[in-house]
Amino acid sequence: MVTLADPGTARTSVWLAVRPAAPARRRSEGPDGLDRERITAAAVRLLDAEGLARFSMRRLAAGLGVTAMSLYWYVDTKHDLLELALDSALGELGERQEPAGPPAEGWPGRLRSLARGYRRLLVDHPWVAPLTAAYPNIGPHARAFDSALHRLLDATGLPDATRAGARLAVSQFLHGCGGTVRRPPDGEFGLALDVLIAGIQAHTAPEAGAAPASPAAPAAP
């Protein structure tokens, strides 16, 4: 799979690229105390502090106290590192979800929890929204979130024919209401979420879309 991270530039996702193991001598020459996890965590902090437009490998290296070239022992490109940072941030979703409420709330409570957690994630990490549009979301945390959404939609009882549409509606809602173009106030967000849930519920009702029954004719005397 390739993605267009820059106009006219095709690249393979970091999650699909096979990185050959470095020879023992080459590994021993790498900077002490540095690894991919530490670099990714530092990238998340830098993106939070300075934003996506100012992010660079040189700035990241300076914060870590190493040379920019040292980072390339662990990641091949800046775009690979941005993909790693994106998935790392998505890993916070499990921690951010609110309690789903009493069991009687069922899947609507779970959807509200998921949506509010995702909204807070995009508020705290504004760079996540543009990166989700630029890169394929196929890292481990992105797949875990995707699986959670699948399970939630399974719990709605939606017919198979409408499941894909509901999934698209939920995904568009999450990205649209948390994006950087216009983030709605909490009240508007809650109302929009209620409308989304009501729309799903309308398609799960047994008589959804059925014409109302005609009144019974009076019995003959």
Short mmCIF file of C-alpha atoms in Angstrom, two decimals:
data_model
loop_
_atom_site.label_atom_id
_atom_site.label_comp_id
_atom_site.label_asym_id
_atom_site.label_seq_id
_atom_site.Cartn_x
_atom_site.Cartn_y
_atom_site.Cartn_z
CA MET A 1 0.00 0.00 0.00
CA VAL A 2 1.26 3.48 -0.82
CA THR A 3 0.02 6.86 0.28
CA LEU A 4 0.54 10.36 -1.03
CA ALA A 5 2.19 12.14 1.88
CA ASP A 6 3.38 14.97 -0.37
CA PRO A 7 2.00 16.01 -3.78
CA GLY A 8 3.54 13.80 -6.41
CA THR A 9 5.38 11.62 -3.90
CA ALA A 10 4.30 8.01 -3.39
CA ARG A 11 5.62 6.11 -0.39
CA THR A 12 5.02 2.84 1.41
CA SER A 13 3.53 2.94 4.89
CA VAL A 14 5.99 2.34 7.72
CA TRP A 15 3.68 -0.44 8.91
CA LEU A 16 4.13 -2.33 5.63
CA ALA A 17 7.78 -1.63 4.86
CA VAL A 18 10.21 -4.42 5.72
CA ARG A 19 13.27 -2.90 7.33
CA PRO A 20 16.36 -5.09 7.02
CA ALA A 21 18.16 -5.84 10.26
CA ALA A 22 21.33 -3.81 10.68
CA PRO A 23 24.64 -5.68 11.02
CA ALA A 24 25.94 -6.03 14.57
CA ARG A 25 28.78 -3.58 13.89
CA ARG A 26 26.35 -0.97 12.56
CA ARG A 27 23.98 -1.40 15.53
CA SER A 28 26.87 -0.89 17.94
CA GLU A 29 27.64 2.45 16.30
CA GLY A 30 24.16 3.81 17.02
CA PRO A 31 23.66 6.49 19.71
CA ASP A 32 23.52 5.17 23.27
CA GLY A 33 20.14 5.33 25.02
CA LEU A 34 18.21 5.92 21.81
CA ASP A 35 15.54 3.64 20.37
CA ARG A 36 12.45 3.93 18.19
CA GLU A 37 10.05 4.18 21.14
CA ARG A 38 11.98 7.04 22.74
CA ILE A 39 12.22 8.87 19.42
CA THR A 40 8.48 8.44 18.81
CA ALA A 41 7.59 9.75 22.27
CA ALA A 42 9.83 12.77 21.73
CA ALA A 43 8.20 13.39 18.35
CA VAL A 44 4.74 13.43 19.98
CA ARG A 45 5.94 15.97 22.55
CA LEU A 46 7.48 18.18 19.87
CA LEU A 47 4.35 18.04 17.72
CA ASP A 48 2.24 19.00 20.74
CA ALA A 49 4.54 21.89 21.61
CA GLU A 50 5.28 23.38 18.19
CA GLY A 51 2.75 21.92 15.76
CA LEU A 52 3.04 19.98 12.55
CA ALA A 53 4.25 22.91 10.40
CA ARG A 54 7.35 23.46 12.56
CA PHE A 55 8.20 19.80 13.05
CA SER A 56 11.57 18.72 11.66
CA MET A 57 14.07 15.97 12.28
CA ARG A 58 16.67 18.60 13.17
CA ARG A 59 14.47 20.10 15.90
CA LEU A 60 13.67 16.65 17.21
CA ALA A 61 17.33 15.64 17.31
CA ALA A 62 18.25 18.85 19.15
CA GLY A 63 15.67 18.06 21.83
CA LEU A 64 17.12 14.59 22.25
CA GLY A 65 20.68 15.87 22.33
CA VAL A 66 21.80 13.93 19.26
CA THR A 67 22.51 14.70 15.62
CA ALA A 68 19.75 14.56 13.05
CA MET A 69 21.52 11.73 11.25
CA SER A 70 21.38 9.66 14.46
CA LEU A 71 17.60 9.39 14.10
CA TYR A 72 17.93 7.58 10.79
CA TRP A 73 19.41 4.57 12.53
CA TYR A 74 15.86 3.92 13.77
CA VAL A 75 13.52 5.44 11.16
CA ASP A 76 14.05 5.71 7.42
CA THR A 77 12.20 8.97 6.81
CA LYS A 78 10.43 11.83 8.56
CA HIS A 79 7.13 10.50 7.22
CA ASP A 80 7.76 7.12 8.84
CA LEU A 81 8.25 8.89 12.16
CA LEU A 82 5.04 10.91 11.72
CA GLU A 83 3.14 7.67 11.12
CA LEU A 84 4.64 6.22 14.29
CA ALA A 85 3.72 9.36 16.25
CA LEU A 86 0.16 9.23 14.89
CA ASP A 87 -0.38 5.66 16.03
CA SER A 88 1.21 6.40 19.40
CA ALA A 89 -1.32 9.20 19.97
CA LEU A 90 -4.20 6.95 18.92
CA GLY A 91 -3.06 4.57 21.65
CA GLU A 92 -4.37 7.10 24.18
CA LEU A 93 -7.96 6.50 23.10
CA GLY A 94 -8.45 3.57 25.46
CA GLU A 95 -7.39 5.76 28.38
CA ARG A 96 -9.62 8.65 27.34
CA GLN A 97 -12.96 6.88 27.02
CA GLU A 98 -15.42 7.78 29.73
CA PRO A 99 -17.34 5.08 31.59
CA ALA A 100 -20.11 3.94 29.28
CA GLY A 101 -22.75 4.43 31.94
CA PRO A 102 -25.27 1.93 33.25
CA PRO A 103 -25.80 -1.26 31.21
CA ALA A 104 -29.22 0.04 30.18
CA GLU A 105 -27.49 2.65 28.01
CA GLY A 106 -26.01 -0.13 25.86
CA TRP A 107 -24.25 0.81 22.66
CA PRO A 108 -25.40 4.47 22.66
CA GLY A 109 -23.45 5.00 25.88
CA ARG A 110 -20.42 3.30 24.37
CA LEU A 111 -20.66 5.45 21.24
CA ARG A 112 -20.88 8.63 23.32
CA SER A 113 -17.81 7.55 25.29
CA LEU A 114 -15.87 6.73 22.13
CA ALA A 115 -16.82 9.99 20.40
CA ARG A 116 -15.98 12.20 23.38
CA GLY A 117 -12.67 10.42 23.88
CA TYR A 118 -11.75 10.92 20.23
CA ARG A 119 -12.78 14.58 20.41
CA ARG A 120 -10.52 15.16 23.42
CA LEU A 121 -7.66 13.41 21.63
CA LEU A 122 -7.94 15.80 18.67
CA VAL A 123 -8.15 18.80 20.99
CA ASP A 124 -5.01 17.76 22.87
CA HIS A 125 -3.13 16.74 19.69
CA PRO A 126 -4.29 19.07 16.87
CA TRP A 127 -1.75 17.53 14.49
CA VAL A 128 -3.51 14.15 14.60
CA ALA A 129 -6.42 15.26 12.39
CA PRO A 130 -4.31 16.25 9.35
CA LEU A 131 -2.11 13.18 9.72
CA THR A 132 -5.11 10.83 9.67
CA ALA A 133 -5.93 12.31 6.27
CA ALA A 134 -2.34 12.10 5.02
CA TYR A 135 -1.42 8.57 6.10
CA PRO A 136 -3.17 5.19 6.21
CA ASN A 137 -4.38 4.36 9.71
CA ILE A 138 -3.10 0.79 9.88
CA GLY A 139 -0.85 0.83 12.93
CA PRO A 140 -1.66 -1.42 15.92
CA HIS A 141 -3.52 1.25 17.89
CA ALA A 142 -5.46 2.39 14.83
CA ARG A 143 -6.50 -1.21 14.16
CA ALA A 144 -7.55 -1.62 17.80
CA PHE A 145 -9.74 1.48 17.51
CA ASP A 146 -11.17 0.17 14.25
CA SER A 147 -12.00 -3.16 15.91
CA ALA A 148 -13.69 -1.37 18.80
CA LEU A 149 -15.86 0.55 16.33
CA HIS A 150 -16.74 -2.71 14.55
CA ARG A 151 -17.82 -4.30 17.83
CA LEU A 152 -19.87 -1.25 18.71
CA LEU A 153 -21.72 -1.32 15.40
CA ASP A 154 -22.27 -5.07 15.78
CA ALA A 155 -23.97 -4.33 19.10
CA THR A 156 -26.44 -1.93 17.46
CA GLY A 157 -28.21 -4.77 15.68
CA LEU A 158 -28.06 -2.91 12.37
CA PRO A 159 -28.81 -5.05 9.32
CA ASP A 160 -25.72 -5.92 7.28
CA ALA A 161 -26.97 -3.78 4.39
CA THR A 162 -26.83 -0.61 6.52
CA ARG A 163 -23.71 -1.38 8.58
CA ALA A 164 -21.25 0.13 6.10
CA GLY A 165 -23.26 3.34 5.87
CA ALA A 166 -23.43 3.65 9.64
CA ARG A 167 -19.71 3.12 9.91
CA LEU A 168 -19.08 5.86 7.35
CA ALA A 169 -21.44 8.20 9.22
CA VAL A 170 -19.66 7.59 12.53
CA SER A 171 -16.20 8.01 10.98
CA GLN A 172 -17.17 11.24 9.22
CA PHE A 173 -18.72 12.54 12.43
CA LEU A 174 -15.61 11.82 14.49
CA HIS A 175 -13.26 13.48 12.02
CA GLY A 176 -15.59 16.34 11.12
CA CYS A 177 -16.49 17.36 14.67
CA GLY A 178 -12.93 17.12 15.92
CA GLY A 179 -11.05 18.56 12.98
CA THR A 180 -9.18 21.81 12.84
CA VAL A 181 -11.41 23.71 10.37
CA ARG A 182 -14.18 24.32 12.88
CA ARG A 183 -14.51 22.49 16.17
CA PRO A 184 -18.10 22.91 17.43
CA PRO A 185 -18.81 23.91 21.04
CA ASP A 186 -19.65 21.13 23.47
CA GLY A 187 -23.38 21.79 23.23
CA GLU A 188 -23.43 21.55 19.45
CA PHE A 189 -21.24 18.46 19.55
CA GLY A 190 -23.58 16.75 22.03
CA LEU A 191 -26.64 17.59 19.95
CA ALA A 192 -24.97 16.33 16.76
CA LEU A 193 -24.02 13.12 18.56
CA ASP A 194 -27.63 12.66 19.74
CA VAL A 195 -28.83 13.08 16.15
CA LEU A 196 -26.29 10.50 14.93
CA ILE A 197 -27.39 8.00 17.58
CA ALA A 198 -31.07 8.62 16.81
CA GLY A 199 -30.40 7.97 13.12
CA ILE A 200 -28.76 4.64 13.88
CA GLN A 201 -31.58 3.70 16.24
CA ALA A 202 -34.14 4.50 13.52
CA HIS A 203 -32.51 1.91 11.27
CA THR A 204 -32.35 -0.74 13.99
CA ALA A 205 -36.07 -0.55 14.85
CA PRO A 206 -38.01 -3.57 13.50
CA GLU A 207 -40.47 -1.34 11.65
CA ALA A 208 -37.91 1.20 10.45
CA GLY A 209 -39.04 2.51 7.10
CA ALA A 210 -42.30 0.58 7.15
CA ALA A 211 -45.49 2.40 6.20
CA PRO A 212 -47.88 3.03 9.12
CA ALA A 213 -50.68 0.50 9.41
CA SER A 214 -54.09 1.60 8.17
CA PRO A 215 -56.81 1.89 10.85
CA ALA A 216 -58.97 -1.20 11.05
CA ALA A 217 -62.33 -0.97 9.30
CA PRO A 218 -65.33 -0.97 11.64
CA ALA A 219 -66.96 -4.34 12.07
CA ALA A 220 -70.16 -4.92 10.11
CA PRO A 221 -73.34 -4.80 12.22
#
